[in-house]
XYZ file of N, CA, C and O in Angstrom:
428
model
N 0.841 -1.183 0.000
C 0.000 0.000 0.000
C 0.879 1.237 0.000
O 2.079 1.209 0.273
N 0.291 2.169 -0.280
C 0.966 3.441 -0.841
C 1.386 4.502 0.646
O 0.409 5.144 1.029
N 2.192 4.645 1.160
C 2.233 5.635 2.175
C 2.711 6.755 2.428
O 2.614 7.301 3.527
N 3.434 7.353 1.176
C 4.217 8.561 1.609
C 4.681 9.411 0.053
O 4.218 8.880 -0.957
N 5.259 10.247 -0.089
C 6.058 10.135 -0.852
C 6.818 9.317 -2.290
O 7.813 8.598 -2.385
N 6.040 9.709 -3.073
C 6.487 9.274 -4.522
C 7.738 9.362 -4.689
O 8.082 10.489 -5.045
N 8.831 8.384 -4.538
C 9.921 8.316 -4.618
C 10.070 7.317 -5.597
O 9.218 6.457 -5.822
N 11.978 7.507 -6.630
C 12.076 6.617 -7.428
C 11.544 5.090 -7.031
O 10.626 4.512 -7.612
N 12.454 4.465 -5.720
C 12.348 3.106 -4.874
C 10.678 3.113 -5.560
O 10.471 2.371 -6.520
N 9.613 3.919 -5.052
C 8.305 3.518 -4.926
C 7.953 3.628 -6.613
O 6.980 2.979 -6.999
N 8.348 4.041 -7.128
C 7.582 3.790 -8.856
C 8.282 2.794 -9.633
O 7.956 2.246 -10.686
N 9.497 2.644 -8.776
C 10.301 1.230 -9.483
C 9.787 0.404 -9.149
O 9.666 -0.435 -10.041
N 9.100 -0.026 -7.691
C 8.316 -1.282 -7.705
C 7.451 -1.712 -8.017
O 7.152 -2.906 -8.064
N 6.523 -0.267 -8.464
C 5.216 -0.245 -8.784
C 5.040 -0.840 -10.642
O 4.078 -1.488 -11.056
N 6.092 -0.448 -11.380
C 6.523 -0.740 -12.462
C 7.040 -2.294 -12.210
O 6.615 -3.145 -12.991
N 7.717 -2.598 -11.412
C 7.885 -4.191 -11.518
C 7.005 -5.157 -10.981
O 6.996 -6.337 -11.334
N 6.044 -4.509 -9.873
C 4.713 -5.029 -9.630
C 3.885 -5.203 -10.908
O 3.121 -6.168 -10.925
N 3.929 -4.473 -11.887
C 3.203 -4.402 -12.998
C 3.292 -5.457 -13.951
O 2.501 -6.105 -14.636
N 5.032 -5.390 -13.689
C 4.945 -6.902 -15.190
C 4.802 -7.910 -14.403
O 4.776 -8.876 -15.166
N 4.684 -8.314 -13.250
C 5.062 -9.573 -13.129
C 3.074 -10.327 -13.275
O 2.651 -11.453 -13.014
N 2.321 -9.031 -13.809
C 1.133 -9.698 -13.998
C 0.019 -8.414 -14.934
O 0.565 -7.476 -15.513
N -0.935 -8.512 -14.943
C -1.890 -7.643 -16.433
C -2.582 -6.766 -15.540
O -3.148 -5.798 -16.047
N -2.641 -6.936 -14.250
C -3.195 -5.920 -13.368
C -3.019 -5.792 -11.756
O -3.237 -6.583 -10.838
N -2.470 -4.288 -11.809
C -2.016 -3.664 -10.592
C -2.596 -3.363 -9.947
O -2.856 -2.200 -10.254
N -3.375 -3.763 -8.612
C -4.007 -3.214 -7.600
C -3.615 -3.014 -6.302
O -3.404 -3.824 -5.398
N -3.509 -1.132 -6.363
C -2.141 -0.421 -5.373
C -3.394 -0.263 -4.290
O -4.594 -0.008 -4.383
N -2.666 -0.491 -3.448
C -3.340 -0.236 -1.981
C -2.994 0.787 -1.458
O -1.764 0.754 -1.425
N -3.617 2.344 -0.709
C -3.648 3.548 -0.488
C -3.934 3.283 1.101
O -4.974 2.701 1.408
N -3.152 3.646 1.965
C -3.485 4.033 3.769
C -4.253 5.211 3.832
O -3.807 6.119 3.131
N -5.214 5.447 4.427
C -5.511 6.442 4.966
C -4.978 7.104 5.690
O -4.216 6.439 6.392
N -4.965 8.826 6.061
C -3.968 9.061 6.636
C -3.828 9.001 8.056
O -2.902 9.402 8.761
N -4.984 8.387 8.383
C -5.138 8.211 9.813
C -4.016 7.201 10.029
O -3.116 7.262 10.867
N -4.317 5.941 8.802
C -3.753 4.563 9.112
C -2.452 4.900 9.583
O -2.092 4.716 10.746
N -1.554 5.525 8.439
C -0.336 5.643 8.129
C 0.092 6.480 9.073
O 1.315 6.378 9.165
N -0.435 7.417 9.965
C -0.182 7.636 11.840
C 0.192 7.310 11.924
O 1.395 7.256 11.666
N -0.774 6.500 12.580
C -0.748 5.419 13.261
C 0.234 4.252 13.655
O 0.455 3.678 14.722
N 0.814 4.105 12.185
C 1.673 2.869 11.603
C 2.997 3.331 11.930
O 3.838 2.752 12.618
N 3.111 4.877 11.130
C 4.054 4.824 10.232
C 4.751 5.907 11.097
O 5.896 6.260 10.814
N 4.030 6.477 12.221
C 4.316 7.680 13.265
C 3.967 9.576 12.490
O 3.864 10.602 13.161
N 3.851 9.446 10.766
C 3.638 10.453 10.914
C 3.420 10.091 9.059
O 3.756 9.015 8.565
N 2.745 11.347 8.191
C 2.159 11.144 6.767
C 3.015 12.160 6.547
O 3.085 13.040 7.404
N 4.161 12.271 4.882
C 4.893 13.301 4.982
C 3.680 13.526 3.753
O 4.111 14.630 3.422
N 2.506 13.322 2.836
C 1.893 14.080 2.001
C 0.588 13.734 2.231
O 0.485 12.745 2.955
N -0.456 14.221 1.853
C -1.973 14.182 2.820
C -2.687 12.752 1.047
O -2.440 12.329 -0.082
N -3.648 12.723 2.258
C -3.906 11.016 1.720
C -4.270 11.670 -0.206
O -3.888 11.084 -1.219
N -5.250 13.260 -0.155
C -5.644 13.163 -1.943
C -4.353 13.199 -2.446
O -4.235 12.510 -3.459
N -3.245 13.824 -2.050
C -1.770 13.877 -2.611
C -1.043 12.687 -3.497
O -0.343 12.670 -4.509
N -1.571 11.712 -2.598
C -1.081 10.235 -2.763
C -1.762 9.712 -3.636
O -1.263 9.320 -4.691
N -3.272 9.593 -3.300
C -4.178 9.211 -4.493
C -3.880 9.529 -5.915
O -3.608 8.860 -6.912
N -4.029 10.781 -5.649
C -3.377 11.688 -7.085
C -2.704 10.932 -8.031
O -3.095 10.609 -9.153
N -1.208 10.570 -7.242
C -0.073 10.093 -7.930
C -0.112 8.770 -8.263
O 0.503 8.477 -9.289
N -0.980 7.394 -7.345
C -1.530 6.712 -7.899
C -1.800 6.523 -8.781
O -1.070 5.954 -9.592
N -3.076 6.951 -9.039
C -3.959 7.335 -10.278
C -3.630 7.597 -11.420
O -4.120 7.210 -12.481
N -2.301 8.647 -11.106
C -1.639 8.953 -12.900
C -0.910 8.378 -12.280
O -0.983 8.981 -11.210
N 0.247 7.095 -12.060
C 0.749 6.105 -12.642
C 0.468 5.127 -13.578
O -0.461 4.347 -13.367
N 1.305 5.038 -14.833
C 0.690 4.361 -15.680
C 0.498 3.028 -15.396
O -0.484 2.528 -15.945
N 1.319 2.142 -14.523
C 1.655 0.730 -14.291
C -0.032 0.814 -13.427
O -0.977 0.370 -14.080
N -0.217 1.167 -12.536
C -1.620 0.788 -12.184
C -2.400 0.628 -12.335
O -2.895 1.645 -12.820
N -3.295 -0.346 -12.233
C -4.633 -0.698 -13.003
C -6.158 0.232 -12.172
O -7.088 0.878 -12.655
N -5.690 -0.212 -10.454
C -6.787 0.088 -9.799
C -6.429 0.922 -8.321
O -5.249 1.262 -8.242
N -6.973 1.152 -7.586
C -6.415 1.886 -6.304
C -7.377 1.244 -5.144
O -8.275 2.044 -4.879
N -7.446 0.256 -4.510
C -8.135 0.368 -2.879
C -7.561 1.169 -2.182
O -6.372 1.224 -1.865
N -8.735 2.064 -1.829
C -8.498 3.296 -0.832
C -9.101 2.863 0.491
O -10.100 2.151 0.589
N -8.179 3.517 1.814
C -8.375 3.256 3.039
C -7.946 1.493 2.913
O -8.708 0.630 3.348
N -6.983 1.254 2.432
C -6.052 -0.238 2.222
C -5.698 -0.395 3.913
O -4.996 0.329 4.620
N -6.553 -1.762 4.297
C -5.975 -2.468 5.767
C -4.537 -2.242 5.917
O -3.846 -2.290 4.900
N -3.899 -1.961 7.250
C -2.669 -2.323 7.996
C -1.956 -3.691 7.319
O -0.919 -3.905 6.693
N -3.105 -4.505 7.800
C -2.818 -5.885 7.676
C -3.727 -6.351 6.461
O -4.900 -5.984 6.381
N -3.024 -7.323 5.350
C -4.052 -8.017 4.658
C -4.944 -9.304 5.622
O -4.511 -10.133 6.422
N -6.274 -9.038 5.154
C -6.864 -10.521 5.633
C -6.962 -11.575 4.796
O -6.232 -11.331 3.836
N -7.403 -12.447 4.690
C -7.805 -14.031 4.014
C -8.467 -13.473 3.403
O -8.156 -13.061 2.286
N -9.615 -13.285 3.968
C -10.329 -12.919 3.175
C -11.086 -11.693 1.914
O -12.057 -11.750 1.158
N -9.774 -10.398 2.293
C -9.861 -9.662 1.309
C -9.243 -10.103 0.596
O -9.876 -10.293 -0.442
N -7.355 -10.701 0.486
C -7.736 -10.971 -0.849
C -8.179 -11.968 -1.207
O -7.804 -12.298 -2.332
N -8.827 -12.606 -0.732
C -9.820 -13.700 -1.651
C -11.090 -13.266 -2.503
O -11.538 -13.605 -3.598
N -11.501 -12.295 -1.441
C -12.158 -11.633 -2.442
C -12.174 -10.449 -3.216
O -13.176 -9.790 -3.492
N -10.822 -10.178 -3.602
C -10.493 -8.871 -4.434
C -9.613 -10.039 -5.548
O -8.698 -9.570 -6.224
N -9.874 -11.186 -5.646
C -9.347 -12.396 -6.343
C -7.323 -11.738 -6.617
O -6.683 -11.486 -7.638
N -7.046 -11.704 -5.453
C -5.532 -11.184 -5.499
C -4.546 -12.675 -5.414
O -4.622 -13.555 -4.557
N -3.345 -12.584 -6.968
C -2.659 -13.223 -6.766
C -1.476 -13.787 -6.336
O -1.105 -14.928 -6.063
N -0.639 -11.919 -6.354
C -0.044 -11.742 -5.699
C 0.428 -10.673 -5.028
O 0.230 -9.582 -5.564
N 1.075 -10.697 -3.862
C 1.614 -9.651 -3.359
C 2.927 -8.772 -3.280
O 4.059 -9.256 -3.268
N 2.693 -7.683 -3.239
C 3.928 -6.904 -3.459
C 4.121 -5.807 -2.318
O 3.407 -4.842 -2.047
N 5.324 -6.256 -1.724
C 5.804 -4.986 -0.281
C 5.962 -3.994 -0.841
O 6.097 -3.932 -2.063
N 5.982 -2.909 0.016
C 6.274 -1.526 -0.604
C 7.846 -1.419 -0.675
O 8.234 -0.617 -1.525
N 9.056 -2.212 0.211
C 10.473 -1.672 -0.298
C 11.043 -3.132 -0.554
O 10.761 -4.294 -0.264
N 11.905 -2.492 -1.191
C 12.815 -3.646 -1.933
C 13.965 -4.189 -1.101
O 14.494 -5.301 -1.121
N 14.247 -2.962 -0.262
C 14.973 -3.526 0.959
C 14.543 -4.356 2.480
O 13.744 -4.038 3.360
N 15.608 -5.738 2.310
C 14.355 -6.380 3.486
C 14.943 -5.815 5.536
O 14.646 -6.183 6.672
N 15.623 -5.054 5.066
C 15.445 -3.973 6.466
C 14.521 -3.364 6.576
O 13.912 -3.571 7.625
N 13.824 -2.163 5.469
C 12.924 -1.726 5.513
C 11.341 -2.521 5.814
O 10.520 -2.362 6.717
N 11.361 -3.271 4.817
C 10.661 -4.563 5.292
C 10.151 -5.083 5.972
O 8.936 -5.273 5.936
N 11.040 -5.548 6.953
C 11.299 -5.976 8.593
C 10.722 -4.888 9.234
O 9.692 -5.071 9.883
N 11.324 -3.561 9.141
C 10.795 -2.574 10.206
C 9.240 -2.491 9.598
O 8.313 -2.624 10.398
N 9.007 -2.310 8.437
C 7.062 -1.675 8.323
C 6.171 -2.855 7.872
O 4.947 -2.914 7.746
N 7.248 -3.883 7.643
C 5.917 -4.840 7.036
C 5.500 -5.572 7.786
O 4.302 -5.843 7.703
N 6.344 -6.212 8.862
C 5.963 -7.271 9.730
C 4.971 -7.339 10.313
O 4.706 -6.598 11.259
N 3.877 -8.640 9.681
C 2.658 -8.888 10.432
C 1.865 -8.370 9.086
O 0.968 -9.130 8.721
N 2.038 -7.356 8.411
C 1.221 -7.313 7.456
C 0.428 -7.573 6.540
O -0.681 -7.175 6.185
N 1.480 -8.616 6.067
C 1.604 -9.218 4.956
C 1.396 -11.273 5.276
O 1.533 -12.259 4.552
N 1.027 -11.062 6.691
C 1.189 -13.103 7.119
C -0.399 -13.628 6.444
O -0.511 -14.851 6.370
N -1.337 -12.989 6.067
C -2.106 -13.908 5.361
C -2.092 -14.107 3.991
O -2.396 -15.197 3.505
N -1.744 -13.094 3.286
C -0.659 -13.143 2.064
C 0.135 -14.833 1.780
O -0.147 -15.812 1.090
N 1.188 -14.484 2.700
C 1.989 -16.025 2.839
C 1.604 -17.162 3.269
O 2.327 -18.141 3.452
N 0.373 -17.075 3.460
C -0.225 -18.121 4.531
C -1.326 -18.962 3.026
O -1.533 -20.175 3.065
N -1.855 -18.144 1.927
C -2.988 -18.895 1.210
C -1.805 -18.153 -0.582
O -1.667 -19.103 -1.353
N -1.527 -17.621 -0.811
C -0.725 -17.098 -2.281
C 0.635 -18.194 -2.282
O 1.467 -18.144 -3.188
């Protein structure tokens, strides 16, 4: 999901999220979420949307995107696979953990 700042790191993955299938569905925090999460939002949630939206690699946007994936969203958003937001698995470790365990648990 999308949380901050349009940075190269974040449109490079979003572009390699893209080929590895025919449709991209980017997940957007609210900015409450990303508080919450993330301790602080450096651009306000329409900011983000925005840039979403005109990315070409994206197909679709869930807005207000869970902390955590459940089973059952993506089962029923028929999701095949998943994609972290950094490529580094420090970064990773620090924001993803727990996020992403029903993901690994049924994909």
């Amino acid at each position: 999901a999308w949380d901050g700042v349009g940075n190269e790191e974040q449109f490079a993955l979003l572009k390699a999220a893209r080929a590895k299938g025919t449709h991209l569905l980017a997940g957007i925090y609210s900015d409450e979420t990303a508080k919450a999460q993330l301790g602080s939002v450096t651009e306000p949630f329409k900011t983000r949307l925005t840039r979403l939206l005109e990315d070409r690699h994206v197909s679709s946007v869930l807005t207000d995107a869970p902390w955590e994936l459940s089973v059952e969203l993506i089962q029923s958003l028929g999701i095949q696979r998943v994609v972290t937001e950094s490529k580094s698995a420090e970064r990773r470790k620090k924001w993803c953990t727990g996020a992403y365990e029903a993901a690994r648990k049924i994909i």
